[in-house]
């Protein structure tokens, strides 16, 4: 019998933290589970990332209500992955914002991604019966847009491809704080299964050019202070390069996916094996790196069946 994916057996609840990263700005984190950002304006609240289910979203709302009673008016999705977007209905936000590329990806592969991630992350999808369906935006943008929560301006931008083709970042200029989605992680593995390795470093550099004082990353602890921000950006860049380069060398000599897996493990295990969801991400990361090194620019759609096929190919 093939081994299950690493996250399939992870059923223990994680400890939630709700950290202020700027005036009226918070990061909801949970030991490597998907993070959510909170931006409190003069009149209302913007949520960044919805969580996987309404059940998990209510944990975020409970934290929000511990600091403000202002209505939740906007929900921003940095990308299309099911663990980020399917809890949207719990917030009751009249405005849901994505990049236009992300909306196209929901249409193209949102259902398949939902079914795939449901198999990979059973704990995150407890209470899935409440999910009403795919999450669709009310508003999309191409390169960027601004939203005013009263006097507070929030800039939502696409700085380049990285974790997905449509990644958005959210910048709050009055506090110089960034919500990066999964472009930046902290002591959590990057999931690169739908990523663009050779673009990722440039997109990280674009984030760094804002000189953020704090970042709410996609996973891992809130990054408060410029030193911690710089550390996380450099570490994320190292993770991405350490995954792609060994796989690319294997492809260049005509090697197999299993050989790429062994090469990536040899490079990454000594540095990253203790990171959250490392073992879970690794097979997807290697498969995508192997594809991209062969010139496949658009990531292939993951399905539950493809997950199992790929995982079986990597077993000894």
mmCIF file of N, CA and C in Angstrom, residues 149-267:
data_model
loop_
_atom_site.group_PDB
_atom_site.id
_atom_site.type_symbol
_atom_site.label_atom_id
_atom_site.label_comp_id
_atom_site.label_asym_id
_atom_site.label_seq_id
_atom_site.Cartn_x
_atom_site.Cartn_y
_atom_site.Cartn_z
ATOM 1 N N UNK A 149 -10.541 52.223 3.287
ATOM 2 C CA UNK A 149 -11.361 51.844 4.445
ATOM 3 C C UNK A 149 -11.515 53.094 5.300
ATOM 4 N N UNK A 150 -12.384 54.002 4.855
ATOM 5 C CA UNK A 150 -12.392 55.342 5.430
ATOM 6 C C UNK A 150 -11.171 56.086 4.917
ATOM 7 N N UNK A 151 -10.341 56.611 5.813
ATOM 8 C CA UNK A 151 -9.136 57.332 5.403
ATOM 9 C C UNK A 151 -7.972 56.393 5.113
ATOM 10 N N UNK A 152 -8.027 55.177 5.607
ATOM 11 C CA UNK A 152 -6.900 54.247 5.431
ATOM 12 C C UNK A 152 -6.905 53.669 4.020
ATOM 13 N N UNK A 153 -5.789 53.885 3.306
ATOM 14 C CA UNK A 153 -5.643 53.348 1.955
ATOM 15 C C UNK A 153 -4.936 51.991 2.021
ATOM 16 N N UNK A 154 -5.458 51.060 1.246
ATOM 17 C CA UNK A 154 -4.862 49.734 1.125
ATOM 18 C C UNK A 154 -4.589 49.487 -0.352
ATOM 19 N N UNK A 155 -3.341 49.171 -0.689
ATOM 20 C CA UNK A 155 -2.955 48.916 -2.072
ATOM 21 C C UNK A 155 -2.850 47.406 -2.294
ATOM 22 N N UNK A 156 -3.522 46.920 -3.321
ATOM 23 C CA UNK A 156 -3.524 45.499 -3.664
ATOM 24 C C UNK A 156 -2.854 45.378 -5.027
ATOM 25 N N UNK A 157 -1.782 44.566 -5.093
ATOM 26 C CA UNK A 157 -0.935 44.581 -6.276
ATOM 27 C C UNK A 157 -0.531 43.174 -6.703
ATOM 28 N N UNK A 158 -0.299 43.026 -7.989
ATOM 29 C CA UNK A 158 0.360 41.839 -8.537
ATOM 30 C C UNK A 158 1.776 42.261 -8.907
ATOM 31 N N UNK A 159 2.769 41.748 -8.170
ATOM 32 C CA UNK A 159 4.164 42.144 -8.383
ATOM 33 C C UNK A 159 4.927 41.157 -9.254
ATOM 34 N N UNK A 160 4.310 40.019 -9.551
ATOM 35 C CA UNK A 160 4.973 39.015 -10.370
ATOM 36 C C UNK A 160 4.529 37.624 -9.971
ATOM 37 N N UNK A 161 4.900 36.660 -10.787
ATOM 38 C CA UNK A 161 4.551 35.272 -10.503
ATOM 39 C C UNK A 161 5.484 34.711 -9.431
ATOM 40 N N UNK A 162 4.963 33.814 -8.618
ATOM 41 C CA UNK A 162 5.772 33.152 -7.596
ATOM 42 C C UNK A 162 5.059 31.870 -7.177
ATOM 43 N N UNK A 163 4.316 31.940 -6.081
ATOM 44 C CA UNK A 163 3.574 30.781 -5.579
ATOM 45 C C UNK A 163 2.528 30.306 -6.595
ATOM 46 N N UNK A 164 1.889 31.256 -7.291
ATOM 47 C CA UNK A 164 1.016 30.978 -8.421
ATOM 48 C C UNK A 164 1.215 32.090 -9.453
ATOM 49 N N UNK A 165 0.524 31.964 -10.570
ATOM 50 C CA UNK A 165 0.650 32.982 -11.617
ATOM 51 C C UNK A 165 -0.047 34.280 -11.256
ATOM 52 N N UNK A 166 -1.036 34.233 -10.356
ATOM 53 C CA UNK A 166 -1.858 35.408 -10.087
ATOM 54 C C UNK A 166 -1.666 36.043 -8.733
ATOM 55 N N UNK A 167 -0.563 35.739 -8.052
ATOM 56 C CA UNK A 167 -0.363 36.184 -6.674
ATOM 57 C C UNK A 167 -0.587 37.675 -6.474
ATOM 58 N N UNK A 168 -1.309 37.994 -5.416
ATOM 59 C CA UNK A 168 -1.491 39.384 -4.986
ATOM 60 C C UNK A 168 -0.770 39.609 -3.665
ATOM 61 N N UNK A 169 -0.286 40.820 -3.473
ATOM 62 C CA UNK A 169 0.200 41.266 -2.171
ATOM 63 C C UNK A 169 -0.606 42.481 -1.765
ATOM 64 N N UNK A 170 -0.679 42.716 -0.459
ATOM 65 C CA UNK A 170 -1.470 43.813 0.085
ATOM 66 C C UNK A 170 -0.544 44.692 0.907
ATOM 67 N N UNK A 171 -0.514 45.984 0.576
ATOM 68 C CA UNK A 171 0.412 46.936 1.188
ATOM 69 C C UNK A 171 -0.395 48.024 1.889
ATOM 70 N N UNK A 172 -0.054 48.263 3.149
ATOM 71 C CA UNK A 172 -0.714 49.313 3.929
ATOM 72 C C UNK A 172 0.319 50.421 4.141
ATOM 73 N N UNK A 173 0.280 51.485 3.322
ATOM 74 C CA UNK A 173 1.375 52.455 3.313
ATOM 75 C C UNK A 173 1.519 53.263 4.593
ATOM 76 N N UNK A 174 0.418 53.505 5.310
ATOM 77 C CA UNK A 174 0.568 54.349 6.501
ATOM 78 C C UNK A 174 1.359 53.654 7.604
ATOM 79 N N UNK A 175 1.460 52.317 7.549
ATOM 80 C CA UNK A 175 2.251 51.573 8.523
ATOM 81 C C UNK A 175 3.431 50.833 7.883
ATOM 82 N N UNK A 176 3.529 50.900 6.565
ATOM 83 C CA UNK A 176 4.595 50.204 5.820
ATOM 84 C C UNK A 176 4.613 48.712 6.160
ATOM 85 N N UNK A 177 3.446 48.108 6.048
ATOM 86 C CA UNK A 177 3.253 46.694 6.365
ATOM 87 C C UNK A 177 2.725 45.975 5.129
ATOM 88 N N UNK A 178 3.250 44.762 4.901
ATOM 89 C CA UNK A 178 2.873 43.957 3.737
ATOM 90 C C UNK A 178 2.207 42.659 4.195
ATOM 91 N N UNK A 179 1.162 42.277 3.472
ATOM 92 C CA UNK A 179 0.567 40.952 3.587
ATOM 93 C C UNK A 179 0.942 40.218 2.301
ATOM 94 N N UNK A 180 1.813 39.219 2.414
ATOM 95 C CA UNK A 180 2.491 38.667 1.239
ATOM 96 C C UNK A 180 1.841 37.424 0.669
ATOM 97 N N UNK A 181 0.833 36.845 1.358
ATOM 98 C CA UNK A 181 0.390 35.534 0.927
ATOM 99 C C UNK A 181 1.557 34.558 0.946
ATOM 100 N N UNK A 182 1.477 33.509 0.150
ATOM 101 C CA UNK A 182 2.485 32.453 0.182
ATOM 102 C C UNK A 182 3.729 32.764 -0.634
ATOM 103 N N UNK A 183 3.892 33.996 -1.064
ATOM 104 C CA UNK A 183 5.162 34.370 -1.698
ATOM 105 C C UNK A 183 6.279 34.331 -0.672
ATOM 106 N N UNK A 184 5.977 34.718 0.567
ATOM 107 C CA UNK A 184 6.941 34.675 1.672
ATOM 108 C C UNK A 184 6.416 33.719 2.726
ATOM 109 N N UNK A 185 7.305 32.843 3.227
ATOM 110 C CA UNK A 185 6.966 31.955 4.340
ATOM 111 C C UNK A 185 8.011 32.129 5.433
ATOM 112 N N UNK A 186 7.665 31.673 6.640
ATOM 113 C CA UNK A 186 8.643 31.740 7.729
ATOM 114 C C UNK A 186 8.661 30.416 8.483
ATOM 115 N N UNK A 187 9.791 29.734 8.385
ATOM 116 C CA UNK A 187 9.964 28.418 9.016
ATOM 117 C C UNK A 187 8.813 27.481 8.657
ATOM 118 N N UNK A 188 8.338 27.630 7.449
ATOM 119 C CA UNK A 188 7.372 26.733 6.839
ATOM 120 C C UNK A 188 7.815 26.522 5.405
ATOM 121 N N UNK A 189 7.680 25.296 4.932
ATOM 122 C CA UNK A 189 8.046 25.015 3.548
ATOM 123 C C UNK A 189 7.177 25.827 2.593
ATOM 124 N N UNK A 190 7.767 26.259 1.500
ATOM 125 C CA UNK A 190 6.990 26.843 0.414
ATOM 126 C C UNK A 190 6.318 25.720 -0.358
ATOM 127 N N UNK A 191 5.039 25.866 -0.629
ATOM 128 C CA UNK A 191 4.372 24.951 -1.547
ATOM 129 C C UNK A 191 4.575 25.507 -2.948
ATOM 130 N N UNK A 192 5.277 24.734 -3.778
ATOM 131 C CA UNK A 192 5.649 25.197 -5.117
ATOM 132 C C UNK A 192 4.965 24.411 -6.223
ATOM 133 N N UNK A 193 3.966 23.609 -5.882
ATOM 134 C CA UNK A 193 3.351 22.732 -6.858
ATOM 135 C C UNK A 193 2.637 23.447 -7.987
ATOM 136 N N UNK A 194 2.277 24.729 -7.779
ATOM 137 C CA UNK A 194 1.657 25.547 -8.819
ATOM 138 C C UNK A 194 2.494 26.798 -9.078
ATOM 139 N N UNK A 195 3.775 26.702 -8.719
ATOM 140 C CA UNK A 195 4.614 27.883 -8.715
ATOM 141 C C UNK A 195 5.398 28.120 -9.988
ATOM 142 N N UNK A 196 6.136 29.227 -9.943
ATOM 143 C CA UNK A 196 6.998 29.653 -11.048
ATOM 144 C C UNK A 196 8.362 29.961 -10.447
ATOM 145 N N UNK A 197 9.209 28.926 -10.407
ATOM 146 C CA UNK A 197 10.482 29.020 -9.698
ATOM 147 C C UNK A 197 11.367 30.148 -10.211
ATOM 148 N N UNK A 198 11.480 30.264 -11.521
ATOM 149 C CA UNK A 198 12.437 31.217 -12.066
ATOM 150 C C UNK A 198 11.954 32.664 -11.989
ATOM 151 N N UNK A 199 10.702 32.874 -11.625
ATOM 152 C CA UNK A 199 10.186 34.232 -11.398
ATOM 153 C C UNK A 199 10.191 34.605 -9.911
ATOM 154 N N UNK A 200 10.215 33.608 -9.052
ATOM 155 C CA UNK A 200 9.937 33.820 -7.623
ATOM 156 C C UNK A 200 10.932 34.797 -6.985
ATOM 157 N N UNK A 201 12.226 34.648 -7.298
ATOM 158 C CA UNK A 201 13.233 35.513 -6.678
ATOM 159 C C UNK A 201 13.001 36.981 -7.034
ATOM 160 N N UNK A 202 12.646 37.264 -8.286
ATOM 161 C CA UNK A 202 12.382 38.648 -8.690
ATOM 162 C C UNK A 202 11.165 39.210 -7.955
ATOM 163 N N UNK A 203 10.155 38.377 -7.743
ATOM 164 C CA UNK A 203 8.964 38.835 -7.026
ATOM 165 C C UNK A 203 9.299 39.106 -5.564
ATOM 166 N N UNK A 204 10.132 38.274 -4.968
ATOM 167 C CA UNK A 204 10.609 38.553 -3.603
ATOM 168 C C UNK A 204 11.385 39.871 -3.550
ATOM 169 N N UNK A 205 12.201 40.120 -4.569
ATOM 170 C CA UNK A 205 12.949 41.377 -4.613
ATOM 171 C C UNK A 205 12.013 42.575 -4.725
ATOM 172 N N UNK A 206 10.924 42.399 -5.458
ATOM 173 C CA UNK A 206 9.947 43.485 -5.566
ATOM 174 C C UNK A 206 9.294 43.764 -4.215
ATOM 175 N N UNK A 207 9.002 42.714 -3.452
ATOM 176 C CA UNK A 207 8.476 42.916 -2.096
ATOM 177 C C UNK A 207 9.507 43.629 -1.229
ATOM 178 N N UNK A 208 10.752 43.172 -1.294
ATOM 179 C CA UNK A 208 11.811 43.776 -0.475
ATOM 180 C C UNK A 208 12.006 45.256 -0.798
ATOM 181 N N UNK A 209 11.741 45.652 -2.044
ATOM 182 C CA UNK A 209 11.949 47.051 -2.440
ATOM 183 C C UNK A 209 11.017 48.007 -1.706
ATOM 184 N N UNK A 210 9.919 47.504 -1.150
ATOM 185 C CA UNK A 210 9.032 48.343 -0.351
ATOM 186 C C UNK A 210 9.603 48.612 1.039
ATOM 187 N N UNK A 211 10.632 47.861 1.414
ATOM 188 C CA UNK A 211 11.242 47.971 2.741
ATOM 189 C C UNK A 211 10.198 47.852 3.846
ATOM 190 N N UNK A 212 9.445 46.754 3.859
ATOM 191 C CA UNK A 212 8.381 46.610 4.864
ATOM 192 C C UNK A 212 8.936 46.590 6.287
ATOM 193 N N UNK A 213 8.200 47.216 7.172
ATOM 194 C CA UNK A 213 8.556 47.151 8.590
ATOM 195 C C UNK A 213 8.058 45.858 9.221
ATOM 196 N N UNK A 214 6.995 45.300 8.654
ATOM 197 C CA UNK A 214 6.473 44.009 9.093
ATOM 198 C C UNK A 214 5.832 43.329 7.894
ATOM 199 N N UNK A 215 5.776 41.989 7.961
ATOM 200 C CA UNK A 215 5.084 41.197 6.947
ATOM 201 C C UNK A 215 4.254 40.136 7.651
ATOM 202 N N UNK A 216 3.020 39.960 7.176
ATOM 203 C CA UNK A 216 2.241 38.776 7.518
ATOM 204 C C UNK A 216 2.481 37.768 6.403
ATOM 205 N N UNK A 217 3.251 36.698 6.660
ATOM 206 C CA UNK A 217 3.554 35.734 5.602
ATOM 207 C C UNK A 217 2.389 34.786 5.370
ATOM 208 N N UNK A 218 2.544 33.903 4.397
ATOM 209 C CA UNK A 218 1.481 32.944 4.117
ATOM 210 C C UNK A 218 1.333 31.893 5.189
ATOM 211 N N UNK A 219 2.456 31.434 5.709
ATOM 212 C CA UNK A 219 2.491 30.478 6.807
ATOM 213 C C UNK A 219 3.646 30.861 7.728
ATOM 214 N N UNK A 220 3.522 30.482 8.983
ATOM 215 C CA UNK A 220 4.565 30.790 9.951
ATOM 216 C C UNK A 220 4.274 32.059 10.720
ATOM 217 N N UNK A 221 5.141 32.351 11.679
ATOM 218 C CA UNK A 221 4.928 33.475 12.582
ATOM 219 C C UNK A 221 4.934 34.811 11.852
ATOM 220 N N UNK A 222 4.231 35.779 12.419
ATOM 221 C CA UNK A 222 4.273 37.148 11.920
ATOM 222 C C UNK A 222 5.703 37.674 11.981
ATOM 223 N N UNK A 223 6.063 38.461 10.986
ATOM 224 C CA UNK A 223 7.423 38.985 10.864
ATOM 225 C C UNK A 223 7.408 40.458 11.243
ATOM 226 N N UNK A 224 7.815 40.742 12.456
ATOM 227 C CA UNK A 224 7.767 42.107 12.972
ATOM 228 C C UNK A 224 9.193 42.639 13.069
ATOM 229 N N UNK A 225 9.440 43.721 12.340
ATOM 230 C CA UNK A 225 10.768 44.330 12.336
ATOM 231 C C UNK A 225 11.506 44.024 11.047
ATOM 232 N N UNK A 226 12.296 44.977 10.600
ATOM 233 C CA UNK A 226 12.964 44.857 9.309
ATOM 234 C C UNK A 226 13.960 43.702 9.279
ATOM 235 N N UNK A 227 14.588 43.395 10.394
ATOM 236 C CA UNK A 227 15.546 42.288 10.429
ATOM 237 C C UNK A 227 14.843 40.950 10.183
ATOM 238 N N UNK A 228 13.715 40.755 10.845
ATOM 239 C CA UNK A 228 12.956 39.518 10.667
ATOM 240 C C UNK A 228 12.391 39.419 9.248
ATOM 241 N N UNK A 229 11.958 40.539 8.689
ATOM 242 C CA UNK A 229 11.460 40.561 7.313
ATOM 243 C C UNK A 229 12.555 40.135 6.339
ATOM 244 N N UNK A 230 13.737 40.724 6.495
ATOM 245 C CA UNK A 230 14.848 40.403 5.594
ATOM 246 C C UNK A 230 15.247 38.933 5.717
ATOM 247 N N UNK A 231 15.244 38.421 6.936
ATOM 248 C CA UNK A 231 15.580 37.012 7.159
ATOM 249 C C UNK A 231 14.601 36.099 6.425
ATOM 250 N N UNK A 232 13.314 36.395 6.532
ATOM 251 C CA UNK A 232 12.299 35.538 5.915
ATOM 252 C C UNK A 232 12.368 35.595 4.395
ATOM 253 N N UNK A 233 12.582 36.773 3.843
ATOM 254 C CA UNK A 233 12.678 36.900 2.383
ATOM 255 C C UNK A 233 13.881 36.120 1.872
ATOM 256 N N UNK A 234 15.034 36.256 2.542
ATOM 257 C CA UNK A 234 16.235 35.538 2.117
ATOM 258 C C UNK A 234 16.047 34.029 2.258
ATOM 259 N N UNK A 235 15.415 33.607 3.340
ATOM 260 C CA UNK A 235 15.203 32.188 3.576
ATOM 261 C C UNK A 235 14.245 31.591 2.549
ATOM 262 N N UNK A 236 13.198 32.344 2.193
ATOM 263 C CA UNK A 236 12.267 31.880 1.170
ATOM 264 C C UNK A 236 12.975 31.738 -0.170
ATOM 265 N N UNK A 237 13.813 32.716 -0.512
ATOM 266 C CA UNK A 237 14.562 32.642 -1.767
ATOM 267 C C UNK A 237 15.479 31.425 -1.781
ATOM 268 N N UNK A 238 16.101 31.135 -0.647
ATOM 269 C CA UNK A 238 16.985 29.975 -0.553
ATOM 270 C C UNK A 238 16.198 28.681 -0.731
ATOM 271 N N UNK A 239 15.021 28.611 -0.112
ATOM 272 C CA UNK A 239 14.196 27.403 -0.243
ATOM 273 C C UNK A 239 13.828 27.159 -1.699
ATOM 274 N N UNK A 240 13.392 28.195 -2.381
ATOM 275 C CA UNK A 240 12.955 28.047 -3.773
ATOM 276 C C UNK A 240 14.132 27.626 -4.661
ATOM 277 N N UNK A 241 15.275 28.299 -4.491
ATOM 278 C CA UNK A 241 16.445 27.962 -5.309
ATOM 279 C C UNK A 241 16.962 26.568 -5.001
ATOM 280 N N UNK A 242 16.946 26.192 -3.733
ATOM 281 C CA UNK A 242 17.462 24.884 -3.331
ATOM 282 C C UNK A 242 16.581 23.747 -3.828
ATOM 283 N N UNK A 243 15.334 24.054 -4.128
ATOM 284 C CA UNK A 243 14.424 23.064 -4.708
ATOM 285 C C UNK A 243 14.599 22.985 -6.217
ATOM 286 N N UNK A 244 14.683 24.127 -6.867
ATOM 287 C CA UNK A 244 14.681 24.133 -8.327
ATOM 288 C C UNK A 244 16.018 23.703 -8.939
ATOM 289 N N UNK A 245 17.112 24.213 -8.420
ATOM 290 C CA UNK A 245 18.397 23.985 -9.082
ATOM 291 C C UNK A 245 18.789 22.510 -9.160
ATOM 292 N N UNK A 246 18.645 21.725 -8.091
ATOM 293 C CA UNK A 246 18.978 20.302 -8.225
ATOM 294 C C UNK A 246 18.081 19.577 -9.228
ATOM 295 N N UNK A 247 16.793 19.912 -9.228
ATOM 296 C CA UNK A 247 15.890 19.291 -10.197
ATOM 297 C C UNK A 247 16.270 19.674 -11.623
ATOM 298 N N UNK A 248 16.632 20.942 -11.829
ATOM 299 C CA UNK A 248 17.020 21.397 -13.166
ATOM 300 C C UNK A 248 18.282 20.691 -13.649
ATOM 301 N N UNK A 249 19.216 20.436 -12.748
ATOM 302 C CA UNK A 249 20.432 19.715 -13.140
ATOM 303 C C UNK A 249 20.104 18.286 -13.573
ATOM 304 N N UNK A 250 19.174 17.652 -12.877
ATOM 305 C CA UNK A 250 18.759 16.300 -13.259
ATOM 306 C C UNK A 250 18.099 16.309 -14.634
ATOM 307 N N UNK A 251 17.218 17.267 -14.871
ATOM 308 C CA UNK A 251 16.565 17.374 -16.178
ATOM 309 C C UNK A 251 17.597 17.603 -17.281
ATOM 310 N N UNK A 252 18.591 18.442 -17.017
ATOM 311 C CA UNK A 252 19.593 18.765 -18.041
ATOM 312 C C UNK A 252 20.370 17.537 -18.487
ATOM 313 N N UNK A 253 20.525 16.558 -17.621
ATOM 314 C CA UNK A 253 21.242 15.343 -18.010
ATOM 315 C C UNK A 253 20.301 14.191 -18.378
ATOM 316 N N UNK A 254 18.997 14.509 -18.497
ATOM 317 C CA UNK A 254 18.041 13.504 -18.937
ATOM 318 C C UNK A 254 17.604 12.550 -17.852
ATOM 319 N N UNK A 255 17.695 12.963 -16.598
ATOM 320 C CA UNK A 255 17.347 12.103 -15.478
ATOM 321 C C UNK A 255 15.853 12.011 -15.247
ATOM 322 N N UNK A 256 15.479 11.122 -14.332
ATOM 323 C CA UNK A 256 14.072 10.830 -14.050
ATOM 324 C C UNK A 256 13.537 11.698 -12.916
ATOM 325 N N UNK A 257 12.218 11.686 -12.761
ATOM 326 C CA UNK A 257 11.579 12.385 -11.651
ATOM 327 C C UNK A 257 12.083 11.850 -10.316
ATOM 328 N N UNK A 258 12.254 10.550 -10.200
ATOM 329 C CA UNK A 258 12.760 9.978 -8.948
ATOM 330 C C UNK A 258 14.173 10.460 -8.667
ATOM 331 N N UNK A 259 14.991 10.608 -9.686
ATOM 332 C CA UNK A 259 16.349 11.136 -9.494
ATOM 333 C C UNK A 259 16.298 12.594 -9.056
ATOM 334 N N UNK A 260 15.363 13.347 -9.604
ATOM 335 C CA UNK A 260 15.194 14.734 -9.157
ATOM 336 C C UNK A 260 14.783 14.788 -7.685
ATOM 337 N N UNK A 261 13.875 13.897 -7.302
ATOM 338 C CA UNK A 261 13.435 13.796 -5.906
ATOM 339 C C UNK A 261 14.633 13.570 -4.979
ATOM 340 N N UNK A 262 15.492 12.625 -5.346
ATOM 341 C CA UNK A 262 16.665 12.320 -4.522
ATOM 342 C C UNK A 262 17.615 13.516 -4.454
ATOM 343 N N UNK A 263 17.793 14.201 -5.586
ATOM 344 C CA UNK A 263 18.703 15.344 -5.623
ATOM 345 C C UNK A 263 18.186 16.509 -4.787
ATOM 346 N N UNK A 264 16.870 16.764 -4.867
ATOM 347 C CA UNK A 264 16.281 17.855 -4.085
ATOM 348 C C UNK A 264 16.351 17.528 -2.595
ATOM 349 N N UNK A 265 16.070 16.292 -2.240
ATOM 350 C CA UNK A 265 16.158 15.900 -0.825
ATOM 351 C C UNK A 265 17.575 16.098 -0.300
ATOM 352 N N UNK A 266 18.566 15.730 -1.091
ATOM 353 C CA UNK A 266 19.953 15.874 -0.650
ATOM 354 C C UNK A 266 20.302 17.329 -0.374
ATOM 355 N N UNK A 267 19.728 18.233 -1.165
ATOM 356 C CA UNK A 267 19.999 19.663 -0.984
ATOM 357 C C UNK A 267 19.164 20.282 0.128
#
